């Protein structure tokens, strides 16, 4: 399913967050990407509105036929690059960003981190594989907080309690996807989307989809912003140890 001899490019993301300050980009990552997109098209009824979280659209959680090969690819080619030495658990999903700006909840108008309740010595790695061939649908951006993390975390908890209208009044910006620096976060890197491109990164980095043309979003997997997303809970590599 995955390219057994991937060409991996390191993309620096200096200061974007804790842990590994780089993303790893792999083009031509799937051997038959059209096959996975066709699966999404044929089973579009399987997509459901995401439970409230950072994702602004529809999701279909994948089974072992996709998750197992992705987990093996991550283990063989990427895990050590992200400072991890064991995968404790993982899951993958096909995703379709569909929400228009006026439909976004406050936290969906910001960048975010993937943490999943990890504890000391654990981390979260993540990946996005673009399964659309219209780059205007948007890639992925990484941000650096302008405040210490405890202050940002406290702000996020408070923003999550606000109504959409109250959040708009507080930040003074009309509802929109985050695509630029603001008072709380500095945009440090945008990785453009490309057909069959994978981006692997430390989920502890602040990141978001870089959607500048939301009018192009669609719930149709044949034309929409279809991605395969993977999330890996890992045991972090000890300082000075070799990745396994």
PDB file of C-alpha atoms in Angstrom, residues 96-225:
ATOM      1  CA  UNK A  96     -13.259  15.818   4.644  1.00  0.00           C
ATOM      2  CA  UNK A  97     -13.071  19.452   5.748  1.00  0.00           C
ATOM      3  CA  UNK A  98     -16.506  20.884   4.985  1.00  0.00           C
ATOM      4  CA  UNK A  99     -17.403  23.705   7.393  1.00  0.00           C
ATOM      5  CA  UNK A 100     -17.762  27.258   6.161  1.00  0.00           C
ATOM      6  CA  UNK A 101     -16.291  30.035   8.351  1.00  0.00           C
ATOM      7  CA  UNK A 102     -19.622  30.986   9.940  1.00  0.00           C
ATOM      8  CA  UNK A 103     -20.030  27.361  11.096  1.00  0.00           C
ATOM      9  CA  UNK A 104     -16.699  27.176  12.927  1.00  0.00           C
ATOM     10  CA  UNK A 105     -16.586  26.936  16.705  1.00  0.00           C
ATOM     11  CA  UNK A 106     -13.987  29.099  18.506  1.00  0.00           C
ATOM     12  CA  UNK A 107     -11.286  26.419  18.782  1.00  0.00           C
ATOM     13  CA  UNK A 108     -11.742  25.531  15.101  1.00  0.00           C
ATOM     14  CA  UNK A 109     -10.682  29.088  14.261  1.00  0.00           C
ATOM     15  CA  UNK A 110      -7.309  28.522  15.932  1.00  0.00           C
ATOM     16  CA  UNK A 111      -4.345  26.222  15.591  1.00  0.00           C
ATOM     17  CA  UNK A 112      -4.137  23.306  18.029  1.00  0.00           C
ATOM     18  CA  UNK A 113      -1.971  20.539  19.446  1.00  0.00           C
ATOM     19  CA  UNK A 114      -2.650  16.777  19.489  1.00  0.00           C
ATOM     20  CA  UNK A 115      -2.188  15.405  22.997  1.00  0.00           C
ATOM     21  CA  UNK A 116      -4.769  12.625  23.613  1.00  0.00           C
ATOM     22  CA  UNK A 117      -4.128  12.508  27.356  1.00  0.00           C
ATOM     23  CA  UNK A 118      -0.497  11.449  27.043  1.00  0.00           C
ATOM     24  CA  UNK A 119       1.623  11.158  30.169  1.00  0.00           C
ATOM     25  CA  UNK A 120       5.299  11.721  30.970  1.00  0.00           C
ATOM     26  CA  UNK A 121       7.559   9.933  28.511  1.00  0.00           C
ATOM     27  CA  UNK A 122       4.842   9.703  25.870  1.00  0.00           C
ATOM     28  CA  UNK A 123       4.246  11.773  22.748  1.00  0.00           C
ATOM     29  CA  UNK A 124       1.885  12.091  19.822  1.00  0.00           C
ATOM     30  CA  UNK A 125       3.001  11.880  16.218  1.00  0.00           C
ATOM     31  CA  UNK A 126       0.573  12.705  13.434  1.00  0.00           C
ATOM     32  CA  UNK A 127       0.375  12.631   9.678  1.00  0.00           C
ATOM     33  CA  UNK A 128      -1.803  13.948   6.901  1.00  0.00           C
ATOM     34  CA  UNK A 129      -1.852  12.457   3.391  1.00  0.00           C
ATOM     35  CA  UNK A 130      -3.478  14.634   0.750  1.00  0.00           C
ATOM     36  CA  UNK A 131      -5.868  12.717  -1.492  1.00  0.00           C
ATOM     37  CA  UNK A 132      -6.968  15.656  -3.625  1.00  0.00           C
ATOM     38  CA  UNK A 133      -5.304  17.213  -6.646  1.00  0.00           C
ATOM     39  CA  UNK A 134      -6.413  20.848  -6.213  1.00  0.00           C
ATOM     40  CA  UNK A 135      -3.683  22.602  -4.195  1.00  0.00           C
ATOM     41  CA  UNK A 136      -6.023  25.559  -3.591  1.00  0.00           C
ATOM     42  CA  UNK A 137      -7.887  23.390  -1.063  1.00  0.00           C
ATOM     43  CA  UNK A 138      -4.968  24.005   1.268  1.00  0.00           C
ATOM     44  CA  UNK A 139      -2.035  22.357   2.987  1.00  0.00           C
ATOM     45  CA  UNK A 140      -0.924  22.437   6.632  1.00  0.00           C
ATOM     46  CA  UNK A 141       0.531  25.303   8.667  1.00  0.00           C
ATOM     47  CA  UNK A 142       2.592  25.340  11.849  1.00  0.00           C
ATOM     48  CA  UNK A 143       2.617  28.074  14.471  1.00  0.00           C
ATOM     49  CA  UNK A 144       4.643  29.319  17.424  1.00  0.00           C
ATOM     50  CA  UNK A 145       2.778  30.638  20.486  1.00  0.00           C
ATOM     51  CA  UNK A 146       3.494  34.242  21.366  1.00  0.00           C
ATOM     52  CA  UNK A 147       2.927  33.564  25.094  1.00  0.00           C
ATOM     53  CA  UNK A 148       4.300  30.931  27.493  1.00  0.00           C
ATOM     54  CA  UNK A 149       2.509  27.605  27.093  1.00  0.00           C
ATOM     55  CA  UNK A 150       0.712  27.750  30.483  1.00  0.00           C
ATOM     56  CA  UNK A 151      -0.847  31.079  29.463  1.00  0.00           C
ATOM     57  CA  UNK A 152      -1.865  29.782  26.037  1.00  0.00           C
ATOM     58  CA  UNK A 153      -3.344  26.622  27.556  1.00  0.00           C
ATOM     59  CA  UNK A 154      -5.354  28.718  30.035  1.00  0.00           C
ATOM     60  CA  UNK A 155      -6.622  30.909  27.198  1.00  0.00           C
ATOM     61  CA  UNK A 156      -7.654  27.861  25.159  1.00  0.00           C
ATOM     62  CA  UNK A 157      -9.632  26.436  28.078  1.00  0.00           C
ATOM     63  CA  UNK A 158     -11.409  29.755  28.527  1.00  0.00           C
ATOM     64  CA  UNK A 159     -12.062  30.264  24.795  1.00  0.00           C
ATOM     65  CA  UNK A 160     -13.667  26.832  24.704  1.00  0.00           C
ATOM     66  CA  UNK A 161     -16.342  28.086  27.100  1.00  0.00           C
ATOM     67  CA  UNK A 162     -17.240  31.167  25.025  1.00  0.00           C
ATOM     68  CA  UNK A 163     -20.058  31.462  22.559  1.00  0.00           C
ATOM     69  CA  UNK A 164     -19.131  32.080  18.941  1.00  0.00           C
ATOM     70  CA  UNK A 165     -20.227  35.692  19.249  1.00  0.00           C
ATOM     71  CA  UNK A 166     -18.267  36.306  22.463  1.00  0.00           C
ATOM     72  CA  UNK A 167     -15.130  34.777  20.964  1.00  0.00           C
ATOM     73  CA  UNK A 168     -15.464  37.006  17.877  1.00  0.00           C
ATOM     74  CA  UNK A 169     -15.804  40.087  20.083  1.00  0.00           C
ATOM     75  CA  UNK A 170     -12.750  39.115  22.118  1.00  0.00           C
ATOM     76  CA  UNK A 171     -10.366  38.502  19.225  1.00  0.00           C
ATOM     77  CA  UNK A 172     -11.849  41.170  16.965  1.00  0.00           C
ATOM     78  CA  UNK A 173     -11.722  38.993  13.845  1.00  0.00           C
ATOM     79  CA  UNK A 174     -14.664  37.685  11.827  1.00  0.00           C
ATOM     80  CA  UNK A 175     -15.077  33.880  11.675  1.00  0.00           C
ATOM     81  CA  UNK A 176     -12.406  32.363   9.435  1.00  0.00           C
ATOM     82  CA  UNK A 177      -9.876  29.573   9.232  1.00  0.00           C
ATOM     83  CA  UNK A 178      -6.523  30.565  10.725  1.00  0.00           C
ATOM     84  CA  UNK A 179      -4.092  31.226   7.867  1.00  0.00           C
ATOM     85  CA  UNK A 180      -1.796  33.941   9.234  1.00  0.00           C
ATOM     86  CA  UNK A 181      -0.130  35.205  12.381  1.00  0.00           C
ATOM     87  CA  UNK A 182      -2.319  36.823  15.012  1.00  0.00           C
ATOM     88  CA  UNK A 183      -1.956  38.247  18.517  1.00  0.00           C
ATOM     89  CA  UNK A 184      -1.533  34.788  20.067  1.00  0.00           C
ATOM     90  CA  UNK A 185       0.288  32.705  17.426  1.00  0.00           C
ATOM     91  CA  UNK A 186       2.991  33.349  14.850  1.00  0.00           C
ATOM     92  CA  UNK A 187       2.832  31.458  11.554  1.00  0.00           C
ATOM     93  CA  UNK A 188       6.248  29.854  11.030  1.00  0.00           C
ATOM     94  CA  UNK A 189       5.751  27.435   8.115  1.00  0.00           C
ATOM     95  CA  UNK A 190       3.134  26.381   5.593  1.00  0.00           C
ATOM     96  CA  UNK A 191       3.575  23.100   3.723  1.00  0.00           C
ATOM     97  CA  UNK A 192       1.515  23.167   0.519  1.00  0.00           C
ATOM     98  CA  UNK A 193      -0.794  20.330  -0.374  1.00  0.00           C
ATOM     99  CA  UNK A 194       0.074  18.048  -3.277  1.00  0.00           C
ATOM    100  CA  UNK A 195      -1.549  14.897  -4.597  1.00  0.00           C
ATOM    101  CA  UNK A 196      -0.286  11.815  -2.716  1.00  0.00           C
ATOM    102  CA  UNK A 197       1.944  13.862  -0.396  1.00  0.00           C
ATOM    103  CA  UNK A 198       2.328  12.890   3.270  1.00  0.00           C
ATOM    104  CA  UNK A 199       3.362  15.245   6.057  1.00  0.00           C
ATOM    105  CA  UNK A 200       4.471  13.646   9.342  1.00  0.00           C
ATOM    106  CA  UNK A 201       4.989  15.870  12.374  1.00  0.00           C
ATOM    107  CA  UNK A 202       5.142  16.059  16.154  1.00  0.00           C
ATOM    108  CA  UNK A 203       1.548  16.547  17.299  1.00  0.00           C
ATOM    109  CA  UNK A 204       2.850  18.755  20.120  1.00  0.00           C
ATOM    110  CA  UNK A 205       3.487  21.465  17.546  1.00  0.00           C
ATOM    111  CA  UNK A 206       0.695  23.963  17.064  1.00  0.00           C
ATOM    112  CA  UNK A 207      -0.789  23.350  13.618  1.00  0.00           C
ATOM    113  CA  UNK A 208      -3.890  23.749  11.507  1.00  0.00           C
ATOM    114  CA  UNK A 209      -5.236  23.151   8.024  1.00  0.00           C
ATOM    115  CA  UNK A 210      -4.291  26.101   5.820  1.00  0.00           C
ATOM    116  CA  UNK A 211      -7.669  26.772   4.194  1.00  0.00           C
ATOM    117  CA  UNK A 212      -7.730  30.133   2.413  1.00  0.00           C
ATOM    118  CA  UNK A 213     -10.590  29.347   0.014  1.00  0.00           C
ATOM    119  CA  UNK A 214     -13.330  27.694   2.088  1.00  0.00           C
ATOM    120  CA  UNK A 215     -15.854  28.134  -0.735  1.00  0.00           C
ATOM    121  CA  UNK A 216     -14.052  25.249  -2.475  1.00  0.00           C
ATOM    122  CA  UNK A 217     -14.754  22.807   0.374  1.00  0.00           C
ATOM    123  CA  UNK A 218     -17.183  20.003  -0.392  1.00  0.00           C
ATOM    124  CA  UNK A 219     -18.630  16.860   1.173  1.00  0.00           C
ATOM    125  CA  UNK A 220     -17.995  15.063  -2.128  1.00  0.00           C
ATOM    126  CA  UNK A 221     -14.813  12.940  -1.773  1.00  0.00           C
ATOM    127  CA  UNK A 222     -14.167  13.223  -5.515  1.00  0.00           C
ATOM    128  CA  UNK A 223     -13.734  17.000  -5.375  1.00  0.00           C
ATOM    129  CA  UNK A 224     -13.350  17.921  -1.686  1.00  0.00           C
ATOM    130  CA  UNK A 225     -10.427  18.263   0.700  1.00  0.00           C
TER     131      UNK A 225
END
